Amino acid sequence: MFQVKLSLPNTDPAMVLDVLTSCIMWFFYALIPCLLIDGVAVLTAPQNLSVQSTNMKHLLTWSPVVVPGEIIDYFVEYQGEYESLYMSHIWIPSSWCSPTENPECDITDDITATVLYNLRVRATLGSQTSAWSTLKHPFNRNSTILTPPGLEVSKDGFHLVIKLEDLGPQFEFLVAYWRREPGAKEHIKMVRNGGVPVLLETAEPGAAYCVKAQTFVKAIGRHSAFSQAECVKLQGEALSLALALFAFVGFVLILVVVPFSIWKMGRLLQYSCCPVVVIPDTLPGVTLEGVSLVTSSWP
């Protein structure tokens, strides 16, 4: 067995420092080509992609790419089941977010079917472009969170009126209402649109009624939980009787006053247009015979 012993002469510390500096510089310049693809510097890809979806509104978010003093643009693309199976896996730019400066994108208008969607994002800064970052788990809109609708209950005389939150054309509402008393029957009504007053029914005077509602989305076949019950009490019978009595008295007055007014007006018109002149039988100091003589002697 041979043993080789290598002995180095004493080296100058300055020389060692120069060698180390050269090695570091060589490593740095060797690393630069690894950060280039076709001569273009690569940014860090966006991270932590996720989708928050509530009431069929879908928002894609990600962690922003930070470059001090610079504004980063992001491009968002999606790929549905149809694009994946029948269009050679093509990716389609998002309607509103290609590009966008915000680290989020409203993809509601892009998600048009109840199927799985792949989503991806990349960052750009001038000629620099990051790699694509893809959502870890494909998104399906049937996972959206449905919340109970906003509900306003009011009264209009003896009518029970509600107004539901307008959540969009895909939403219908199932409304349950009942009289607030033990053993009361619950009634159900389907409301097609939100944002407009809806008359439920003509209720009994003086009674209290309660209403609750839930949303239903036919496109995904799901509904929300019911909202908290809202109750309102209608006006009582005493007030209704007073209103009825007032209406009756008014009607009677109209029946009496109107004919009398017409008769009175007719009399005034008669005296104004066609006065009645009464000729007395005799005039002071004149007899009928005198009138007759004067008339007969007139040439």
GROMACS .gro file of C-alpha atoms in nm:
model
  299
    1MET     CA    1   0.000   0.000   0.000
    2PHE     CA    2   0.127   0.342  -0.094
    3GLN     CA    3   0.074   0.655   0.110
    4VAL     CA    4   0.100   0.996  -0.047
    5LYS     CA    5   0.158   1.293   0.171
    6LEU     CA    6   0.097   1.631   0.020
    7SER     CA    7   0.264   1.918   0.190
    8LEU     CA    8   0.180   2.276   0.099
    9PRO     CA    9   0.410   2.560   0.159
   10ASN     CA   10   0.308   2.830   0.398
   11THR     CA   11   0.058   3.055   0.224
   12ASP     CA   12  -0.004   3.422   0.264
   13PRO     CA   13  -0.350   3.506   0.419
   14ALA     CA   14  -0.402   3.773   0.153
   15MET     CA   15  -0.356   3.512  -0.115
   16VAL     CA   16  -0.611   3.285   0.050
   17LEU     CA   17  -0.862   3.575   0.062
   18ASP     CA   18  -0.812   3.641  -0.307
   19VAL     CA   19  -0.874   3.274  -0.388
   20LEU     CA   20  -1.195   3.270  -0.182
   21THR     CA   21  -1.318   3.589  -0.346
   22SER     CA   22  -1.255   3.446  -0.689
   23CYS     CA   23  -1.447   3.130  -0.601
   24ILE     CA   24  -1.746   3.329  -0.477
   25MET     CA   25  -1.753   3.545  -0.789
   26TRP     CA   26  -1.724   3.236  -1.008
   27PHE     CA   27  -2.017   3.075  -0.825
   28PHE     CA   28  -2.229   3.391  -0.863
   29TYR     CA   29  -2.168   3.420  -1.237
   30ALA     CA   30  -2.229   3.051  -1.281
   31LEU     CA   31  -2.567   3.088  -1.103
   32ILE     CA   32  -2.697   3.366  -1.329
   33PRO     CA   33  -2.766   3.140  -1.632
   34CYS     CA   34  -2.969   2.915  -1.403
   35LEU     CA   35  -3.205   3.208  -1.336
   36LEU     CA   36  -3.257   3.277  -1.705
   37ILE     CA   37  -3.485   3.105  -1.953
   38ASP     CA   38  -3.424   3.216  -2.310
   39GLY     CA   39  -3.242   3.517  -2.174
   40VAL     CA   40  -3.539   3.641  -1.965
   41ALA     CA   41  -3.512   3.666  -1.586
   42VAL     CA   42  -3.772   3.457  -1.399
   43LEU     CA   43  -3.980   3.604  -1.117
   44THR     CA   44  -4.098   3.404  -0.820
   45ALA     CA   45  -4.426   3.230  -0.901
   46PRO     CA   46  -4.736   3.336  -0.700
   47GLN     CA   47  -4.798   3.108  -0.402
   48ASN     CA   48  -5.091   2.996  -0.182
   49LEU     CA   49  -5.363   2.993  -0.447
   50SER     CA   50  -5.713   2.946  -0.305
   51VAL     CA   51  -6.076   3.014  -0.397
   52GLN     CA   52  -6.330   3.175  -0.163
   53SER     CA   53  -6.684   3.117  -0.289
   54THR     CA   54  -6.999   3.253  -0.124
   55ASN     CA   55  -7.346   3.272  -0.280
   56MET     CA   56  -7.212   3.182  -0.625
   57LYS     CA   57  -6.951   3.461  -0.618
   58HIS     CA   58  -6.605   3.308  -0.672
   59LEU     CA   59  -6.282   3.489  -0.582
   60LEU     CA   60  -5.937   3.347  -0.660
   61THR     CA   61  -5.661   3.482  -0.432
   62TRP     CA   62  -5.284   3.432  -0.397
   63SER     CA   63  -4.983   3.568  -0.210
   64PRO     CA   64  -4.838   3.871  -0.391
   65VAL     CA   65  -4.495   3.863  -0.552
   66VAL     CA   66  -4.291   4.144  -0.395
   67VAL     CA   67  -4.026   4.338  -0.584
   68PRO     CA   68  -3.931   4.659  -0.397
   69GLY     CA   69  -4.031   4.970  -0.588
   70GLU     CA   70  -4.204   4.778  -0.867
   71ILE     CA   71  -4.566   4.698  -0.961
   72ILE     CA   72  -4.627   4.336  -1.053
   73ASP     CA   73  -4.892   4.233  -1.306
   74TYR     CA   74  -5.066   3.897  -1.283
   75PHE     CA   75  -5.228   3.685  -1.551
   76VAL     CA   76  -5.504   3.436  -1.465
   77GLU     CA   77  -5.616   3.145  -1.684
   78TYR     CA   78  -5.873   2.869  -1.637
   79GLN     CA   79  -5.941   2.530  -1.788
   80GLY     CA   80  -6.281   2.363  -1.756
   81GLU     CA   81  -6.382   2.006  -1.820
   82TYR     CA   82  -6.470   2.083  -2.183
   83GLU     CA   83  -6.132   2.248  -2.253
   84SER     CA   84  -5.952   1.961  -2.084
   85LEU     CA   85  -6.133   1.675  -2.260
   86TYR     CA   86  -6.227   1.815  -2.599
   87MET     CA   87  -5.995   2.109  -2.675
   88SER     CA   88  -5.649   1.959  -2.616
   89HIS     CA   89  -5.608   2.099  -2.263
   90ILE     CA   90  -5.609   2.462  -2.374
   91TRP     CA   91  -5.610   2.739  -2.113
   92ILE     CA   92  -5.839   3.043  -2.145
   93PRO     CA   93  -5.748   3.388  -2.008
   94SER     CA   94  -5.983   3.515  -1.739
   95SER     CA   95  -6.238   3.775  -1.851
   96TRP     CA   96  -6.137   4.037  -1.592
   97CYS     CA   97  -5.788   3.946  -1.472
   98SER     CA   98  -5.549   3.927  -1.763
   99PRO     CA   99  -5.374   4.133  -1.652
  100THR     CA  100  -5.448   4.262  -1.302
  101GLU     CA  101  -5.233   4.437  -1.042
  102ASN     CA  102  -5.428   4.296  -0.747
  103PRO     CA  103  -5.345   3.956  -0.593
  104GLU     CA  104  -5.703   3.841  -0.647
  105CYS     CA  105  -5.943   3.776  -0.932
  106ASP     CA  106  -6.323   3.756  -0.951
  107ILE     CA  107  -6.372   3.444  -1.165
  108THR     CA  108  -6.751   3.431  -1.128
  109ASP     CA  109  -6.814   3.503  -1.498
  110ASP     CA  110  -6.558   3.239  -1.601
  111ILE     CA  111  -6.715   2.956  -1.399
  112THR     CA  112  -7.027   2.883  -1.607
  113ALA     CA  113  -7.084   2.511  -1.544
  114THR     CA  114  -7.100   2.279  -1.247
  115VAL     CA  115  -6.777   2.092  -1.334
  116LEU     CA  116  -6.418   2.092  -1.215
  117TYR     CA  117  -6.204   2.391  -1.316
  118ASN     CA  118  -5.826   2.418  -1.308
  119LEU     CA  119  -5.691   2.766  -1.234
  120ARG     CA  120  -5.342   2.909  -1.268
  121VAL     CA  121  -5.162   3.242  -1.215
  122ARG     CA  122  -4.828   3.387  -1.316
  123ALA     CA  123  -4.651   3.718  -1.245
  124THR     CA  124  -4.486   3.954  -1.493
  125LEU     CA  125  -4.259   4.257  -1.459
  126GLY     CA  126  -4.154   4.404  -1.789
  127SER     CA  127  -3.977   4.123  -1.975
  128GLN     CA  128  -3.954   3.911  -1.661
  129THR     CA  129  -4.209   3.633  -1.624
  130SER     CA  130  -4.266   3.382  -1.348
  131ALA     CA  131  -4.361   3.020  -1.390
  132TRP     CA  132  -4.730   2.929  -1.373
  133SER     CA  133  -4.864   2.847  -1.030
  134THR     CA  134  -5.167   2.614  -1.040
  135LEU     CA  135  -5.449   2.573  -0.787
  136LYS     CA  136  -5.373   2.255  -0.595
  137HIS     CA  137  -5.728   2.116  -0.608
  138PRO     CA  138  -5.963   2.193  -0.900
  139PHE     CA  139  -6.259   2.411  -0.811
  140ASN     CA  140  -6.627   2.322  -0.856
  141ARG     CA  141  -6.893   2.586  -0.798
  142ASN     CA  142  -7.118   2.339  -0.615
  143SER     CA  143  -6.886   2.389  -0.316
  144THR     CA  144  -6.997   2.752  -0.278
  145ILE     CA  145  -7.123   2.855   0.066
  146LEU     CA  146  -7.490   2.953   0.061
  147THR     CA  147  -7.602   3.195   0.333
  148PRO     CA  148  -7.961   3.278   0.441
  149PRO     CA  149  -8.101   3.579   0.254
  150GLY     CA  150  -8.158   3.920   0.405
  151LEU     CA  151  -8.527   3.958   0.489
  152GLU     CA  152  -8.751   4.260   0.560
  153VAL     CA  153  -9.107   4.208   0.688
  154SER     CA  154  -9.363   4.489   0.692
  155LYS     CA  155  -9.738   4.546   0.693
  156ASP     CA  156  -9.958   4.735   0.454
  157GLY     CA  157 -10.301   4.762   0.617
  158PHE     CA  158 -10.416   4.401   0.655
  159HIS     CA  159 -10.150   4.270   0.412
  160LEU     CA  160  -9.825   4.096   0.505
  161VAL     CA  161  -9.539   4.219   0.282
  162ILE     CA  162  -9.179   4.094   0.255
  163LYS     CA  163  -8.867   4.204   0.067
  164LEU     CA  164  -8.577   3.962   0.009
  165GLU     CA  165  -8.212   4.036  -0.059
  166ASP     CA  166  -8.127   4.043  -0.430
  167LEU     CA  167  -7.854   3.780  -0.477
  168GLY     CA  168  -7.869   3.748  -0.855
  169PRO     CA  169  -8.074   3.573  -1.124
  170GLN     CA  170  -7.966   3.222  -1.020
  171PHE     CA  171  -8.134   3.249  -0.680
  172GLU     CA  172  -8.487   3.155  -0.583
  173PHE     CA  173  -8.632   3.180  -0.232
  174LEU     CA  174  -8.845   2.949  -0.023
  175VAL     CA  175  -9.049   3.157   0.223
  176ALA     CA  176  -9.226   3.009   0.527
  177TYR     CA  177  -9.476   3.214   0.730
  178TRP     CA  178  -9.722   3.140   1.009
  179ARG     CA  179  -9.943   3.304   1.267
  180ARG     CA  180  -9.761   3.345   1.597
  181GLU     CA  181  -9.973   3.122   1.820
  182PRO     CA  182  -9.947   2.765   1.952
  183GLY     CA  183 -10.017   2.498   1.691
  184ALA     CA  184 -10.029   2.744   1.400
  185LYS     CA  185  -9.995   2.599   1.049
  186GLU     CA  186  -9.687   2.694   0.849
  187HIS     CA  187  -9.747   2.817   0.494
  188ILE     CA  188  -9.487   2.795   0.214
  189LYS     CA  189  -9.444   3.032  -0.082
  190MET     CA  190  -9.181   3.026  -0.360
  191VAL     CA  191  -9.043   3.368  -0.457
  192ARG     CA  192  -8.855   3.391  -0.786
  193ASN     CA  193  -8.684   3.730  -0.751
  194GLY     CA  194  -8.528   3.932  -0.473
  195GLY     CA  195  -8.516   4.307  -0.426
  196VAL     CA  196  -8.889   4.370  -0.484
  197PRO     CA  197  -9.181   4.378  -0.233
  198VAL     CA  198  -9.392   4.061  -0.232
  199LEU     CA  199  -9.745   4.032  -0.087
  200LEU     CA  200  -9.778   3.708   0.109
  201GLU     CA  201 -10.147   3.715   0.200
  202THR     CA  202 -10.427   3.914   0.360
  203ALA     CA  203 -10.393   3.845   0.731
  204GLU     CA  204 -10.633   3.866   1.022
  205PRO     CA  205 -10.652   4.205   1.197
  206GLY     CA  206 -10.469   4.225   1.529
  207ALA     CA  207 -10.275   3.901   1.473
  208ALA     CA  208  -9.895   3.864   1.475
  209TYR     CA  209  -9.721   3.676   1.191
  210CYS     CA  210  -9.365   3.545   1.158
  211VAL     CA  211  -9.163   3.489   0.838
  212LYS     CA  212  -8.837   3.311   0.754
  213ALA     CA  213  -8.667   3.236   0.420
  214GLN     CA  214  -8.392   3.030   0.258
  215THR     CA  215  -8.216   3.053  -0.078
  216PHE     CA  216  -8.222   2.784  -0.347
  217VAL     CA  217  -7.989   2.757  -0.647
  218LYS     CA  218  -8.121   2.523  -0.914
  219ALA     CA  219  -7.790   2.515  -1.106
  220ILE     CA  220  -7.618   2.329  -0.822
  221GLY     CA  221  -7.924   2.175  -0.658
  222ARG     CA  222  -7.852   2.319  -0.313
  223HIS     CA  223  -8.022   2.548  -0.063
  224SER     CA  224  -7.912   2.753   0.236
  225ALA     CA  225  -8.029   2.732   0.593
  226PHE     CA  226  -8.335   2.934   0.693
  227SER     CA  227  -8.293   3.290   0.813
  228GLN     CA  228  -8.394   3.403   1.160
  229ALA     CA  229  -8.770   3.450   1.188
  230GLU     CA  230  -8.896   3.809   1.159
  231CYS     CA  231  -9.234   3.887   1.319
  232VAL     CA  232  -9.481   4.174   1.279
  233LYS     CA  233  -9.822   4.252   1.430
  234LEU     CA  234 -10.104   4.381   1.212
  235GLN     CA  235 -10.341   4.661   1.313
  236GLY     CA  236 -10.631   4.562   1.539
  237GLU     CA  237 -11.005   4.531   1.483
  238ALA     CA  238 -11.088   4.849   1.682
  239LEU     CA  239 -10.901   5.056   1.433
  240SER     CA  240 -11.061   4.874   1.144
  241LEU     CA  241 -11.412   4.934   1.288
  242ALA     CA  242 -11.333   5.301   1.334
  243LEU     CA  243 -11.218   5.323   0.974
  244ALA     CA  244 -11.533   5.144   0.858
  245LEU     CA  245 -11.755   5.380   1.063
  246PHE     CA  246 -11.571   5.681   0.929
  247ALA     CA  247 -11.617   5.555   0.574
  248PHE     CA  248 -11.990   5.495   0.634
  249VAL     CA  249 -12.047   5.844   0.778
  250GLY     CA  250 -11.860   5.995   0.488
  251PHE     CA  251 -12.073   5.800   0.242
  252VAL     CA  252 -12.396   5.915   0.407
  253LEU     CA  253 -12.281   6.276   0.404
  254ILE     CA  254 -12.205   6.248   0.036
  255LEU     CA  255 -12.553   6.108  -0.032
  256VAL     CA  256 -12.715   6.399   0.157
  257VAL     CA  257 -12.491   6.692   0.067
  258VAL     CA  258 -12.448   6.625  -0.304
  259PRO     CA  259 -12.822   6.614  -0.397
  260PHE     CA  260 -12.894   6.918  -0.180
  261SER     CA  261 -12.610   7.110  -0.343
  262ILE     CA  262 -12.739   7.018  -0.688
  263TRP     CA  263 -13.093   7.133  -0.599
  264LYS     CA  264 -12.964   7.457  -0.451
  265MET     CA  265 -12.753   7.531  -0.755
  266GLY     CA  266 -13.046   7.465  -0.983
  267ARG     CA  267 -13.262   7.712  -0.794
  268LEU     CA  268 -12.994   7.980  -0.818
  269LEU     CA  269 -12.959   7.929  -1.190
  270GLN     CA  270 -13.335   7.944  -1.233
  271TYR     CA  271 -13.366   8.280  -1.055
  272SER     CA  272 -13.066   8.420  -1.239
  273CYS     CA  273 -13.159   8.319  -1.594
  274CYS     CA  274 -13.540   8.296  -1.593
  275PRO     CA  275 -13.690   8.521  -1.323
  276VAL     CA  276 -14.067   8.491  -1.258
  277VAL     CA  277 -14.252   8.829  -1.285
  278VAL     CA  278 -14.591   8.851  -1.107
  279ILE     CA  279 -14.829   9.117  -1.256
  280PRO     CA  280 -15.078   9.241  -1.001
  281ASP     CA  281 -15.447   9.249  -1.086
  282THR     CA  282 -15.480   9.626  -1.019
  283LEU     CA  283 -15.246   9.918  -1.020
  284PRO     CA  284 -15.287  10.212  -0.783
  285GLY     CA  285 -15.526  10.475  -0.935
  286VAL     CA  286 -15.591  10.277  -1.254
  287THR     CA  287 -15.895  10.063  -1.333
  288LEU     CA  288 -15.933   9.799  -1.595
  289GLU     CA  289 -16.200  10.004  -1.763
  290GLY     CA  290 -15.961  10.296  -1.799
  291VAL     CA  291 -15.704  10.071  -1.957
  292SER     CA  292 -15.966   9.934  -2.188
  293LEU     CA  293 -16.073  10.289  -2.290
  294VAL     CA  294 -15.718  10.398  -2.354
  295THR     CA  295 -15.653  10.091  -2.559
  296SER     CA  296 -15.965  10.134  -2.764
  297SER     CA  297 -15.901  10.503  -2.833
  298TRP     CA  298 -15.548  10.443  -2.960
  299PRO     CA  299 -15.538  10.534  -3.330
   0.00000   0.00000   0.00000
